[in-house]
Each structure stands twice: as C-alpha cells, then as structure tokens.
Amino acid sequence: MTGPSIPPPELPRVRFRRLRRSPAIARLVRETVVSIDDLVYPLFIAEADTDAGPIDAMPGQLRWSLEGIGNEVREVAELGIPAVLLFGIPSARDEIGTGAWAEDGVIPRAVAAVRDAAPDLLIITDVCLCEYTTHGHCGVVDPGPPMQVDNDATLPLLQRTAVAHARAGADVVAPSGMMDGMVAAVRSALDAAGYPDVAILSYAVKYASAFYGPFREAAGGAPRFGDRRTHQMDVANRREALREAVQDVAEGADILMVKPALGRLDIVRELRDRLDLPLAAYNVSGEYAMVKGAAARGWVDERAAVMEILTGMKRAGADLLITYHAREMARWLRA
Ligand code: PBG
C-alpha cells in the first residue's frame, strides 16, 4: 500500500458502556423514573346512555355512562393511579354552553359518582365550554365579522362552571379554553363561593394542534366553523409560552400544563427551569392514537413506546403525566 499510514486508534479511557453493562447498574444510574404516582387518567363521561360506548379514534377508550363510571374509577384507584381528569359530554347543547354550569349537569353528577366509588381519588375537572356549545367553540361567539370568541363575555361563564364543579366536590379545576384572564376569574369566583382550597391546574400553554383530532371525536367538541387559532397558541412560538405561563402564575394558578406535550418538550424544560410550580404534560389524544394505530399494525412495541414517551416528558421536567395510557402504564409499572 502507498500513502500515509493510518495510526492505530487511541483506546478510550472513558467507556460509557461500563455503566450500561447490566440491568442492575442501569437501575442504579437511571436519572428519570416514571412512577404510578405521576399519572393522571382522563375520562369521558356521557350524560345520555345512548352516547356511551367506544371511541373509534382512541382504541381502548370509552365514553362512560354515569352508571358505568363507578366501576371504572374503582379499578383506576386500585391500580394506584392518584387522579382522574373528567370531561363531560352533555345530552343537549346550546349557543352559550349552559350545560357546563348546570348544578345537575354531567360533570357534577360524574364527580359525585367518582367520589362515591373511589373516595380517595383526586378529581380534576376540565373547565371549558366547547363540549357544551352547539357551535363547538370554547366560549360565547361574537358573530362579527370577523367571527370570534368573545373573551370577556366568556369569563363569567367559566366562573360559574368552576364553581359548579367545586360545589359538586371537584378537588382541582382545569380551565382549558385559553381565555385571557381565565385563571384570575376562576380563582376569584372559587374564593368568593367558599372554595379557597380548590386548586387550579391551568392549561397555561395550550397550542392550536392537529393532535386534538381524536378528542374532538370523543367529546364532540369540534368547532362547526372556524378554528381556535385566535386563542390557542401558534406552534412556532416559544417566548410567548413563557409569557402565558408567567401570567397564569400571577393570576393564581397552582399547577401549569403544557399541551400537547410530545412535540413541546423544549417548552416543558424551559418552564421547569424558569418557574417553580408543578408542571403537567398532557400526552394528548392524537399522540395516543398514533401509538395505538402503529402498535395495532405491529409497527411499534406499544409498551416500550409509551415508556419512552412518558419518560421523555418526565425527563423534560414534567411532574404530572396526563395520559390515556395511564391504566396500561400502571399495570406495566406494577408487573
Ligand atoms: C377543550 C379541550 C380539548 C382537549 C382538552 N380540553 C380540545 C380542544 O382544545 O380542542 C384536547 C385533549 C386531547 O386531545 O387529548 N375542552
């Protein structure tokens, strides 16, 4: 051979593989461990029994009837999952979402049923109007033009909704409509109504997303016209997420959420580094559907994929993991 001779490689002194040699050492050096204690299980509850049943786009998830929900949450509690997040599907809808704050509406009744079946389970309720309005928007619609959700006219309705949920026994309310001022409005209403200890989990950083598709099938909350881009965030924005979060802290949020989480782990990390509140990552319906769809075809190993996704969210800095995989995850973690 001609040309320069290639020197023998310098042998590495640092060998990372020493700490990867066995499952035992991997356990000792593992930095992030997902626990059952982190999990929040979202549940859909239908007011009308005729609306109960499986959700096509979310294999394994059901719209529960008010009678059926008790058994389900008993099992959830037995698995050791600490919390559920309740979404209501009302039997009737109207222009302003009256059903959202009805004292005998689907969520107050669901809260009572869950409390009865599993007294120690933490009950979080979604506070939004989109499932309760005929047009599917998250608030009062000002026909315009331009048509838009009237932020300030919506706030009193969110206040009533949160108070109705607290009165029914919710431990935590989760305003999800991305209305400006919603956290302050809900906080003052809860305090005035005698519920100063009910906490607020704010969907502080909620992006407009294609990944809510299956949820909208599940809850029937798809907007009939227009979209949510005037109030949900643009996926391109990072600094704005921090402003949203800081504002919700100032308004009295107890826990902040980033949603959807999977494509926004940089935002979770940023909020973790800059703020001291507990953070929730919402592993949303479209993310669940992607894994379920691929797993059903044998394209990914579901258990490994879910473990990887949730570990990634926790490693990014999330404390609470809101996931439709919570039940399966709890079983896997116990096995
Ligand atoms: C609004 C709400 C939505 C989700 C949670 N709360 C839908 C939306 O904003 O369009 C989506 C959750 C998911 O996709 O899993 N009430």
Tab-separated table of N, CA, C and O in Angstrom, residues 31-103:
chain	number	residue	atom	x	y	z
A	31	GLU	N	-31.611	8.192	35.662
A	31	GLU	CA	-31.863	9.549	36.163
A	31	GLU	C	-33.349	9.868	36.295
A	31	GLU	O	-33.735	10.768	37.033
A	32	THR	N	-34.159	9.195	35.512
A	32	THR	CA	-35.585	9.531	35.475
A	32	THR	C	-36.398	8.253	35.578
A	32	THR	O	-36.166	7.318	34.803
A	33	VAL	N	-37.320	8.221	36.511
A	33	VAL	CA	-38.160	7.035	36.658
A	33	VAL	C	-39.612	7.476	36.671
A	33	VAL	O	-40.010	8.299	37.497
A	34	VAL	N	-40.389	6.975	35.735
A	34	VAL	CA	-41.821	7.265	35.743
A	34	VAL	C	-42.467	6.376	36.791
A	34	VAL	O	-42.166	5.184	36.885
A	35	SER	N	-43.323	6.986	37.586
A	35	SER	CA	-43.983	6.252	38.666
A	35	SER	C	-45.497	6.325	38.472
A	35	SER	O	-46.015	7.250	37.829
A	36	ILE	N	-46.183	5.377	39.065
A	36	ILE	CA	-47.646	5.436	39.045
A	36	ILE	C	-48.109	6.752	39.681
A	36	ILE	O	-49.126	7.323	39.288
A	37	ASP	N	-47.319	7.245	40.631
A	37	ASP	CA	-47.670	8.494	41.328
A	37	ASP	C	-47.756	9.704	40.397
A	37	ASP	O	-48.291	10.739	40.781
A	38	ASP	N	-47.190	9.596	39.203
A	38	ASP	CA	-47.181	10.733	38.274
A	38	ASP	C	-48.440	10.793	37.399
A	38	ASP	O	-48.651	11.778	36.699
A	39	LEU	N	-49.213	9.723	37.404
A	39	LEU	CA	-50.216	9.563	36.343
A	39	LEU	C	-51.562	10.218	36.640
A	39	LEU	O	-52.081	10.140	37.758
A	40	VAL	N	-52.116	10.830	35.617
A	40	VAL	CA	-53.483	11.353	35.653
A	40	VAL	C	-54.221	10.706	34.484
A	40	VAL	O	-53.732	10.748	33.340
A	41	TYR	N	-55.391	10.132	34.775
A	41	TYR	CA	-56.139	9.406	33.747
A	41	TYR	C	-57.350	10.220	33.292
A	41	TYR	O	-58.260	10.462	34.084
A	42	PRO	N	-57.371	10.655	32.026
A	42	PRO	CA	-58.531	11.408	31.539
A	42	PRO	C	-59.693	10.465	31.211
A	42	PRO	O	-59.480	9.391	30.649
A	43	LEU	N	-60.894	10.896	31.542
A	43	LEU	CA	-62.080	10.061	31.294
A	43	LEU	C	-63.193	10.915	30.698
A	43	LEU	O	-63.407	12.055	31.126
A	44	PHE	N	-63.914	10.322	29.749
A	44	PHE	CA	-65.066	10.992	29.138
A	44	PHE	C	-66.328	10.410	29.736
A	44	PHE	O	-66.478	9.181	29.780
A	45	ILE	N	-67.219	11.270	30.160
A	45	ILE	CA	-68.468	10.768	30.731
A	45	ILE	C	-69.657	11.359	29.982
A	45	ILE	O	-69.764	12.575	29.813
A	46	ALA	N	-70.520	10.450	29.518
A	46	ALA	CA	-71.690	10.861	28.744
A	46	ALA	C	-72.900	10.983	29.658
A	46	ALA	O	-73.174	10.098	30.469
A	47	GLU	N	-73.596	12.093	29.503
A	47	GLU	CA	-74.815	12.296	30.290
A	47	GLU	C	-75.905	11.326	29.826
A	47	GLU	O	-76.598	10.736	30.641
A	48	ALA	N	-76.033	11.163	28.501
A	48	ALA	CA	-77.056	10.264	27.951
A	48	ALA	C	-76.428	8.888	27.705
A	48	ALA	O	-75.368	8.798	27.075
A	49	ASP	N	-77.066	7.854	28.183
A	49	ASP	CA	-76.529	6.494	27.996
A	49	ASP	C	-76.334	6.169	26.522
A	49	ASP	O	-75.442	5.404	26.160
A	50	THR	N	-77.174	6.780	25.675
A	50	THR	CA	-77.072	6.498	24.239
A	50	THR	C	-75.766	7.013	23.638
A	50	THR	O	-75.343	6.570	22.577
A	51	ASP	N	-75.105	7.960	24.327
A	51	ASP	CA	-73.819	8.470	23.849
A	51	ASP	C	-72.634	7.655	24.370
A	51	ASP	O	-71.492	7.887	23.989
A	52	ALA	N	-72.885	6.731	25.287
A	52	ALA	CA	-71.788	5.941	25.858
A	52	ALA	C	-71.318	4.906	24.841
A	52	ALA	O	-72.059	4.526	23.935
A	53	GLY	N	-70.060	4.479	24.985
A	53	GLY	CA	-69.539	3.450	24.087
A	53	GLY	C	-68.138	3.761	23.637
A	53	GLY	O	-67.541	4.763	24.054
A	54	PRO	N	-67.587	2.892	22.788
A	54	PRO	CA	-66.192	3.049	22.374
A	54	PRO	C	-65.967	4.286	21.512
A	54	PRO	O	-66.882	4.799	20.866
A	55	ILE	N	-64.719	4.759	21.513
A	55	ILE	CA	-64.321	5.911	20.716
A	55	ILE	C	-63.409	5.389	19.603
A	55	ILE	O	-62.311	4.909	19.886
A	56	ASP	N	-63.881	5.442	18.372
A	56	ASP	CA	-63.139	4.856	17.238
A	56	ASP	C	-61.680	5.277	17.174
A	56	ASP	O	-60.798	4.455	16.991
A	57	ALA	N	-61.458	6.592	17.288
A	57	ALA	CA	-60.109	7.112	17.077
A	57	ALA	C	-59.203	6.935	18.295
A	57	ALA	O	-58.028	7.292	18.255
A	58	MET	N	-59.770	6.399	19.379
A	58	MET	CA	-58.969	6.184	20.595
A	58	MET	C	-59.190	4.761	21.104
A	58	MET	O	-59.886	4.560	22.106
A	59	PRO	N	-58.597	3.788	20.416
A	59	PRO	CA	-58.839	2.393	20.792
A	59	PRO	C	-58.549	2.149	22.272
A	59	PRO	O	-57.533	2.607	22.791
A	60	GLY	N	-59.485	1.478	22.933
A	60	GLY	CA	-59.307	1.202	24.361
A	60	GLY	C	-59.969	2.238	25.266
A	60	GLY	O	-60.093	2.022	26.468
A	61	GLN	N	-60.374	3.376	24.687
A	61	GLN	CA	-61.034	4.409	25.495
A	61	GLN	C	-62.527	4.404	25.212
A	61	GLN	O	-62.947	4.190	24.077
A	62	LEU	N	-63.298	4.682	26.268
A	62	LEU	CA	-64.752	4.702	26.129
A	62	LEU	C	-65.308	6.047	26.561
A	62	LEU	O	-64.698	6.750	27.357
A	63	ARG	N	-66.497	6.328	26.051
A	63	ARG	CA	-67.328	7.344	26.690
A	63	ARG	C	-68.126	6.569	27.741
A	63	ARG	O	-68.906	5.682	27.374
A	64	TRP	N	-67.885	6.902	29.010
A	64	TRP	CA	-68.524	6.143	30.082
A	64	TRP	C	-69.905	6.696	30.379
A	64	TRP	O	-70.130	7.904	30.295
A	65	SER	N	-70.797	5.815	30.759
A	65	SER	CA	-72.099	6.298	31.228
A	65	SER	C	-71.949	6.672	32.702
A	65	SER	O	-70.990	6.267	33.363
A	66	LEU	N	-72.898	7.431	33.214
A	66	LEU	CA	-72.850	7.816	34.629
A	66	LEU	C	-72.952	6.597	35.540
A	66	LEU	O	-72.416	6.597	36.643
A	67	GLU	N	-73.604	5.549	35.049
A	67	GLU	CA	-73.690	4.320	35.856
A	67	GLU	C	-72.377	3.538	35.785
A	67	GLU	O	-71.968	2.906	36.745
A	68	GLY	N	-71.763	3.559	34.607
A	68	GLY	CA	-70.562	2.744	34.397
A	68	GLY	C	-69.288	3.315	35.010
A	68	GLY	O	-68.314	2.595	35.250
A	69	ILE	N	-69.287	4.621	35.266
A	69	ILE	CA	-68.040	5.270	35.658
A	69	ILE	C	-67.526	4.787	37.022
A	69	ILE	O	-66.316	4.709	37.268
A	70	GLY	N	-68.453	4.410	37.899
A	70	GLY	CA	-68.059	3.971	39.247
A	70	GLY	C	-67.115	2.779	39.206
A	70	GLY	O	-66.041	2.797	39.840
A	71	ASN	N	-67.477	1.754	38.455
A	71	ASN	CA	-66.620	0.564	38.359
A	71	ASN	C	-65.263	0.897	37.789
A	71	ASN	O	-64.243	0.395	38.250
A	72	GLU	N	-65.280	1.736	36.772
A	72	GLU	CA	-64.018	2.086	36.121
A	72	GLU	C	-63.069	2.787	37.103
A	72	GLU	O	-61.906	2.419	37.223
A	73	VAL	N	-63.576	3.770	37.815
A	73	VAL	CA	-62.671	4.519	38.702
A	73	VAL	C	-62.253	3.706	39.928
A	73	VAL	O	-61.172	3.925	40.482
A	74	ARG	N	-63.077	2.749	40.304
A	74	ARG	CA	-62.670	1.855	41.401
A	74	ARG	C	-61.412	1.093	40.974
A	74	ARG	O	-60.457	0.974	41.734
A	75	GLU	N	-61.442	0.611	39.741
A	75	GLU	CA	-60.257	-0.104	39.236
A	75	GLU	C	-59.056	0.835	39.085
A	75	GLU	O	-57.924	0.446	39.377
A	76	VAL	N	-59.310	2.044	38.628
A	76	VAL	CA	-58.233	3.027	38.478
A	76	VAL	C	-57.574	3.277	39.844
A	76	VAL	O	-56.346	3.287	39.976
A	77	ALA	N	-58.408	3.422	40.866
A	77	ALA	CA	-57.873	3.647	42.222
A	77	ALA	C	-57.127	2.413	42.716
A	77	ALA	O	-56.054	2.537	43.333
A	78	GLU	N	-57.650	1.244	42.428
A	78	GLU	CA	-56.973	0.014	42.872
A	78	GLU	C	-55.610	-0.145	42.201
A	78	GLU	O	-54.683	-0.695	42.800
A	79	LEU	N	-55.494	0.340	40.989
A	79	LEU	CA	-54.201	0.287	40.302
A	79	LEU	C	-53.196	1.266	40.913
A	79	LEU	O	-52.018	1.230	40.599
A	80	GLY	N	-53.677	2.170	41.747
A	80	GLY	CA	-52.782	3.121	42.403
A	80	GLY	C	-52.636	4.446	41.679
A	80	GLY	O	-51.807	5.279	42.051
A	81	ILE	N	-53.432	4.652	40.645
A	81	ILE	CA	-53.385	5.938	39.923
A	81	ILE	C	-53.993	7.011	40.837
A	81	ILE	O	-55.085	6.816	41.361
A	82	PRO	N	-53.276	8.125	41.045
A	82	PRO	CA	-53.774	9.100	42.032
A	82	PRO	C	-54.932	9.981	41.574
A	82	PRO	O	-55.674	10.475	42.415
A	83	ALA	N	-55.072	10.196	40.266
A	83	ALA	CA	-56.015	11.234	39.838
A	83	ALA	C	-56.692	10.927	38.510
A	83	ALA	O	-56.113	10.267	37.641
A	84	VAL	N	-57.903	11.452	38.366
A	84	VAL	CA	-58.608	11.404	37.081
A	84	VAL	C	-58.926	12.831	36.642
A	84	VAL	O	-59.030	13.741	37.469
A	85	LEU	N	-59.032	13.011	35.332
A	85	LEU	CA	-59.408	14.302	34.742
A	85	LEU	C	-60.697	14.053	33.968
A	85	LEU	O	-60.715	13.244	33.042
A	86	LEU	N	-61.775	14.721	34.382
A	86	LEU	CA	-63.085	14.407	33.817
A	86	LEU	C	-63.509	15.387	32.723
A	86	LEU	O	-63.424	16.614	32.900
A	87	PHE	N	-63.996	14.819	31.624
A	87	PHE	CA	-64.593	15.585	30.531
A	87	PHE	C	-66.041	15.164	30.384
A	87	PHE	O	-66.333	13.962	30.355
A	88	GLY	N	-66.940	16.121	30.269
A	88	GLY	CA	-68.358	15.803	30.167
A	88	GLY	C	-68.871	15.881	28.739
A	88	GLY	O	-68.441	16.731	27.963
A	89	ILE	N	-69.765	14.969	28.419
A	89	ILE	CA	-70.476	15.025	27.141
A	89	ILE	C	-71.952	15.207	27.485
A	89	ILE	O	-72.606	14.273	27.951
A	90	PRO	N	-72.457	16.437	27.307
A	90	PRO	CA	-73.832	16.718	27.732
A	90	PRO	C	-74.847	16.126	26.762
A	90	PRO	O	-74.513	15.863	25.596
A	91	SER	N	-76.065	15.923	27.239
A	91	SER	CA	-77.088	15.368	26.350
A	91	SER	C	-77.664	16.449	25.438
A	91	SER	O	-78.249	16.161	24.409
A	92	ALA	N	-77.511	17.699	25.828
A	92	ALA	CA	-78.001	18.796	24.976
A	92	ALA	C	-76.994	19.937	24.979
A	92	ALA	O	-76.270	20.136	25.954
A	93	ARG	N	-76.943	20.652	23.855
A	93	ARG	CA	-76.010	21.784	23.733
A	93	ARG	C	-76.804	23.030	23.370
A	93	ARG	O	-77.889	22.941	22.805
A	94	ASP	N	-76.250	24.203	23.688
A	94	ASP	CA	-76.882	25.437	23.222
A	94	ASP	C	-75.810	26.461	22.852
A	94	ASP	O	-74.616	26.171	22.920
A	95	GLU	N	-76.251	27.656	22.492
A	95	GLU	CA	-75.338	28.691	21.984
A	95	GLU	C	-74.248	29.083	22.976
A	95	GLU	O	-73.127	29.383	22.597
A	96	ILE	N	-74.594	29.114	24.273
A	96	ILE	CA	-73.603	29.611	25.244
A	96	ILE	C	-73.104	28.519	26.184
A	96	ILE	O	-72.304	28.786	27.084
A	97	GLY	N	-73.540	27.295	25.978
A	97	GLY	CA	-72.983	26.207	26.786
A	97	GLY	C	-73.541	26.119	28.192
A	97	GLY	O	-72.824	25.771	29.145
A	98	THR	N	-74.827	26.415	28.335
A	98	THR	CA	-75.483	26.416	29.647
A	98	THR	C	-75.220	25.136	30.450
A	98	THR	O	-75.096	25.173	31.676
A	99	GLY	N	-75.141	24.026	29.726
A	99	GLY	CA	-74.946	22.736	30.414
A	99	GLY	C	-73.650	22.663	31.204
A	99	GLY	O	-73.513	21.841	32.111
A	100	ALA	N	-72.708	23.536	30.874
A	100	ALA	CA	-71.401	23.480	31.547
A	100	ALA	C	-71.506	23.815	33.028
A	100	ALA	O	-70.745	23.311	33.833
A	101	TRP	N	-72.448	24.707	33.362
A	101	TRP	CA	-72.533	25.103	34.777
A	101	TRP	C	-73.829	24.644	35.449
A	101	TRP	O	-74.139	25.047	36.565
A	102	ALA	N	-74.581	23.803	34.782
A	102	ALA	CA	-75.816	23.283	35.390
A	102	ALA	C	-75.470	22.496	36.654
A	102	ALA	O	-74.549	21.677	36.650
A	103	GLU	N	-76.206	22.773	37.717
A	103	GLU	CA	-75.924	22.116	39.008
A	103	GLU	C	-76.083	20.601	38.912
A	103	GLU	O	-75.427	19.857	39.622
